[in-house]
PDB file of C-alpha atoms in Angstrom:
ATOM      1  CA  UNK A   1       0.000   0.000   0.000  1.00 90.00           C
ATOM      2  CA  UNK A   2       1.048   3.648  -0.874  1.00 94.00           C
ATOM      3  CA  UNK A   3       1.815   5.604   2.144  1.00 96.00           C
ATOM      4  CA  UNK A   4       2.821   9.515   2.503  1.00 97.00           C
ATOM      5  CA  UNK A   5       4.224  10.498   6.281  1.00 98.00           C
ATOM      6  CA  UNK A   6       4.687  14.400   6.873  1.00 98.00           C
ATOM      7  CA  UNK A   7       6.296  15.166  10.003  1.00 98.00           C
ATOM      8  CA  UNK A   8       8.722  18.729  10.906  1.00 98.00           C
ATOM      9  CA  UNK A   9       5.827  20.511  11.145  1.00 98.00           C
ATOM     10  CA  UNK A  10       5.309  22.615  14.718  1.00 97.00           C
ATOM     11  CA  UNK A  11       5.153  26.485  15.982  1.00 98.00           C
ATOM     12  CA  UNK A  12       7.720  28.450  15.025  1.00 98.00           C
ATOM     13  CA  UNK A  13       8.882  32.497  15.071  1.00 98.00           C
ATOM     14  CA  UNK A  14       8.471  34.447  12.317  1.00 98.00           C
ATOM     15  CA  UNK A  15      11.842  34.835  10.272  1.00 98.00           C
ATOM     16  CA  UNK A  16      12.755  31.051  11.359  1.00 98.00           C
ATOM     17  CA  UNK A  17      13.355  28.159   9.589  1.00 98.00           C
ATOM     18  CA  UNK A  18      12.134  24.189   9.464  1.00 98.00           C
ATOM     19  CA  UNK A  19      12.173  21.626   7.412  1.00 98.00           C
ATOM     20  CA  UNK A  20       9.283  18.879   6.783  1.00 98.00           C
ATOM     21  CA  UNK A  21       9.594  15.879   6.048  1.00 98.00           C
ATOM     22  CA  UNK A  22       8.046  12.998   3.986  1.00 98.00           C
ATOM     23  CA  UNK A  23       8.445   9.333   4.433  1.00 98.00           C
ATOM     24  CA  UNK A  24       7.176   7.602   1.707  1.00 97.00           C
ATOM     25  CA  UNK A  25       6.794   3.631   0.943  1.00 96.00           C
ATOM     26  CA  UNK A  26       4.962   1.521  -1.287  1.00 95.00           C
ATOM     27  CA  UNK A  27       6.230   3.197  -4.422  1.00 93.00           C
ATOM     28  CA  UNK A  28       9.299   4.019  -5.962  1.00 91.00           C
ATOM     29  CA  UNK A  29      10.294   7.328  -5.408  1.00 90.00           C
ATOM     30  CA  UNK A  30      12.604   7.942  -7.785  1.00 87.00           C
ATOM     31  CA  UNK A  31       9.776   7.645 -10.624  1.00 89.00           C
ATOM     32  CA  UNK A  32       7.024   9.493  -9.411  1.00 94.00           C
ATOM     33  CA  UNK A  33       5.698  13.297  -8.879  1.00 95.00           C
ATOM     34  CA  UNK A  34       6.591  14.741  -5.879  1.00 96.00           C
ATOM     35  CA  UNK A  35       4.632  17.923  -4.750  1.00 97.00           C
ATOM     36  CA  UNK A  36       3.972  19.696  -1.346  1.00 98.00           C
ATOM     37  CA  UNK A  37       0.607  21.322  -0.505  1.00 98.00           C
ATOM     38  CA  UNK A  38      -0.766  23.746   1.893  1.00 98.00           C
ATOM     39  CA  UNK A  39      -4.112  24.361   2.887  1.00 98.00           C
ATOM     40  CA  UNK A  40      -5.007  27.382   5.377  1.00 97.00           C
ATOM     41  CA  UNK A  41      -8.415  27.897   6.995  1.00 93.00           C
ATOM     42  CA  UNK A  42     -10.975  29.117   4.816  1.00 95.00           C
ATOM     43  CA  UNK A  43      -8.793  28.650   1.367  1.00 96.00           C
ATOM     44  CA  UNK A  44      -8.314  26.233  -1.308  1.00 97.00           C
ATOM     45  CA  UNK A  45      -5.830  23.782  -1.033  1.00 97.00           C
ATOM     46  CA  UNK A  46      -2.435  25.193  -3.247  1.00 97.00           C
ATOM     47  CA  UNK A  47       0.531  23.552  -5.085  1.00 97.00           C
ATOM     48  CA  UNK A  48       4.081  25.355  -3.545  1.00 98.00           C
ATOM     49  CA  UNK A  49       5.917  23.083  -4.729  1.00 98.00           C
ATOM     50  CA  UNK A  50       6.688  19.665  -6.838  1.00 97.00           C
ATOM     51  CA  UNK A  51       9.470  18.011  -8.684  1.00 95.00           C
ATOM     52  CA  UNK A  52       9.085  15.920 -11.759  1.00 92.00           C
ATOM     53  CA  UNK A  53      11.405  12.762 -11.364  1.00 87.00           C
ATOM     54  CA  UNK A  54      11.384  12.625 -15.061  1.00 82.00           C
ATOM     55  CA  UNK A  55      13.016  15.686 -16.023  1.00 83.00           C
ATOM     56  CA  UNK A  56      14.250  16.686 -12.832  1.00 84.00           C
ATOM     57  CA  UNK A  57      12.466  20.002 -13.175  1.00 92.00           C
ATOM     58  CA  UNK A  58      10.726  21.839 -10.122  1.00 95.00           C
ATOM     59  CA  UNK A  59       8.045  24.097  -9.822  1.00 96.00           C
ATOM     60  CA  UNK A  60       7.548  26.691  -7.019  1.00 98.00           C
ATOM     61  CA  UNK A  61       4.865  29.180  -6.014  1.00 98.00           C
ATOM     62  CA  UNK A  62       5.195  32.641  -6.255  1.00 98.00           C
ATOM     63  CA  UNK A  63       4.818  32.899  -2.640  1.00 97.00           C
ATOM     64  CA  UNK A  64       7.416  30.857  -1.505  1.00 98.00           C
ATOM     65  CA  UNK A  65      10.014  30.993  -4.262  1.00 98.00           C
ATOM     66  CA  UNK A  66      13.134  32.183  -2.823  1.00 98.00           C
ATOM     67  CA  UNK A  67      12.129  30.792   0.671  1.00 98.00           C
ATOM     68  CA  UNK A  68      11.288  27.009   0.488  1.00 98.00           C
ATOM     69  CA  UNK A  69      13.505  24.201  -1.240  1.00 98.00           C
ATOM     70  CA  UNK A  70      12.144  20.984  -2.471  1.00 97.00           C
ATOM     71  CA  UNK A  71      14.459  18.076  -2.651  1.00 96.00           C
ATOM     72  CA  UNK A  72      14.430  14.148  -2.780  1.00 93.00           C
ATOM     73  CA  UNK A  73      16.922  11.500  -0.860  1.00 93.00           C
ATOM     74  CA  UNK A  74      15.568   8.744  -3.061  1.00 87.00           C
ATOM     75  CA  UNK A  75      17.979   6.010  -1.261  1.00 91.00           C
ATOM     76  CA  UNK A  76      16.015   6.929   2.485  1.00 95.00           C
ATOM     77  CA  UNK A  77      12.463   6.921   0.411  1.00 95.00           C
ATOM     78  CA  UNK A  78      12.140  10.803   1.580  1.00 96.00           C
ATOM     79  CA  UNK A  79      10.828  14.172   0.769  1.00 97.00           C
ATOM     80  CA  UNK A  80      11.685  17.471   2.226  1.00 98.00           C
ATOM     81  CA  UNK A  81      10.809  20.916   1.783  1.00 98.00           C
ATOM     82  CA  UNK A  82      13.071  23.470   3.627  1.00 98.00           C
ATOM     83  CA  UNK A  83      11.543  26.794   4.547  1.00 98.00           C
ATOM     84  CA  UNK A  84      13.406  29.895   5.426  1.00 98.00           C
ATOM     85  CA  UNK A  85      12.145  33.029   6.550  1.00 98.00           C
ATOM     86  CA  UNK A  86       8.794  31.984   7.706  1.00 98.00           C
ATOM     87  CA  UNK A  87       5.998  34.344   7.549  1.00 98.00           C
ATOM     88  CA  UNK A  88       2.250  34.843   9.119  1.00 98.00           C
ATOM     89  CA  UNK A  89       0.662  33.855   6.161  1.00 97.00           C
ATOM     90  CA  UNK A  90       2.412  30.426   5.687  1.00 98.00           C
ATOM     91  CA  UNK A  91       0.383  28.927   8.630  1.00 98.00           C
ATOM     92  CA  UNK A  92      -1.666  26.155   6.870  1.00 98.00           C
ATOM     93  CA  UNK A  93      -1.656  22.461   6.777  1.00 98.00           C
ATOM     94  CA  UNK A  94       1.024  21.132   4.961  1.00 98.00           C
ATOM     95  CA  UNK A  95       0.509  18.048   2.561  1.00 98.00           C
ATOM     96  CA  UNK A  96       3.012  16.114   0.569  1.00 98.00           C
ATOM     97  CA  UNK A  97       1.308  14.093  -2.545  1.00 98.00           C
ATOM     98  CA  UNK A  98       2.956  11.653  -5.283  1.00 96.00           C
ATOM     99  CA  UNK A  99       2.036  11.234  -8.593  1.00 95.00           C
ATOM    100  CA  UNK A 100       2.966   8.888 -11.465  1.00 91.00           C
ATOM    101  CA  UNK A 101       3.376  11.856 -14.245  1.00 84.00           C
ATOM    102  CA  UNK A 102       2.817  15.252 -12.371  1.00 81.00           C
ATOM    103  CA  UNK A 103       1.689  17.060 -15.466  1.00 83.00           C
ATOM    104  CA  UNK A 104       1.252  20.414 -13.210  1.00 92.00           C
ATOM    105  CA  UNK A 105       1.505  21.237  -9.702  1.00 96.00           C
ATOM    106  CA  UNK A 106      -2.233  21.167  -8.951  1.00 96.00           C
ATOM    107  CA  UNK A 107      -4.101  19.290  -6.147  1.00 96.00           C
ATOM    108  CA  UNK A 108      -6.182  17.249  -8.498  1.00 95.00           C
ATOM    109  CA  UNK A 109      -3.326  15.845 -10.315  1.00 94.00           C
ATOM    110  CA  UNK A 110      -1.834  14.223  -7.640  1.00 96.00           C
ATOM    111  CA  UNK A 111      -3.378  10.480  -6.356  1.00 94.00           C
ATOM    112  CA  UNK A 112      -1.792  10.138  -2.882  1.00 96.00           C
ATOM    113  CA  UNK A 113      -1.353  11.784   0.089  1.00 97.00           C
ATOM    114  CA  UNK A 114      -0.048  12.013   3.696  1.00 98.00           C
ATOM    115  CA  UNK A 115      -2.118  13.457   6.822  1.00 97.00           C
ATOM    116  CA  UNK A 116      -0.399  16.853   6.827  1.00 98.00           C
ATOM    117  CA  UNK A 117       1.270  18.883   9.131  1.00 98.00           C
ATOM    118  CA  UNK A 118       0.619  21.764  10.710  1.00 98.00           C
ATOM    119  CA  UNK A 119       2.686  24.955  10.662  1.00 98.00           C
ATOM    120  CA  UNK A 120       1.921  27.821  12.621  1.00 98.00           C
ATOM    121  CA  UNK A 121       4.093  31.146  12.058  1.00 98.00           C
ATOM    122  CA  UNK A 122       3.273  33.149  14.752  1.00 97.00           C
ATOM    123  CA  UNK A 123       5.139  35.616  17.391  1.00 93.00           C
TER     124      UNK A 123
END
């Protein structure tokens, strides 16, 4: 069975730094989609982030490019996403997904996902 494990996720100051992290089994990582999510209270559920394992390309939001890092260890079956510079408005749920292709990083393209995380940026 396909299973998606985010863990890092926790309270932290604004202008700080964490890194989540996905465990990942039942698949093999190194040929699939990977994309991280967030959904805050009262909003849609948004792509940040996802890397093609095809291409090696990667795709970030406009809100977070410059801040957050995707990257694969495909030997520990893991995904991370490094944040710097947290701010208010990254507080949401944070989801990491897998998909076979990963034609676009966009919720409904994506088949499987973890529990999520929270992150709360907040003084």
């Amino acid at each position: 069975q396909v299973h998606l494990v985010e863990s890092g996720g926790g309270l932290v100051h604004p202008g700080g730094s964490l890194r989540l992290s996905c465990s990942t089994s039942g698949f093999s990582l190194d040929d699939h989609a990977m994309g991280w999510f967030r959904q805050a209270p009262g909003k849609e559920r948004e792509g940040i982030s996802c890397s093609r394992s095809s291409d090696g390309s990667t795709y970030y939001a406009d809100s977070v490019k410059g801040r957050f890092t995707i990257s694969r260890d495909n030997a520990k079956n893991t995904v991370y996403l490094q944040m710097h510079n947290l701010k208010p408005e990254d507080t949401a749920v944070y989801y990491c997904a897998s998909d076979e292709d990963g034609d676009s990083c966009v919720p409904y393209e994506y088949d499987y996902w973890g529990q999520g995380t929270q992150v709360t940026v907040s003084s």
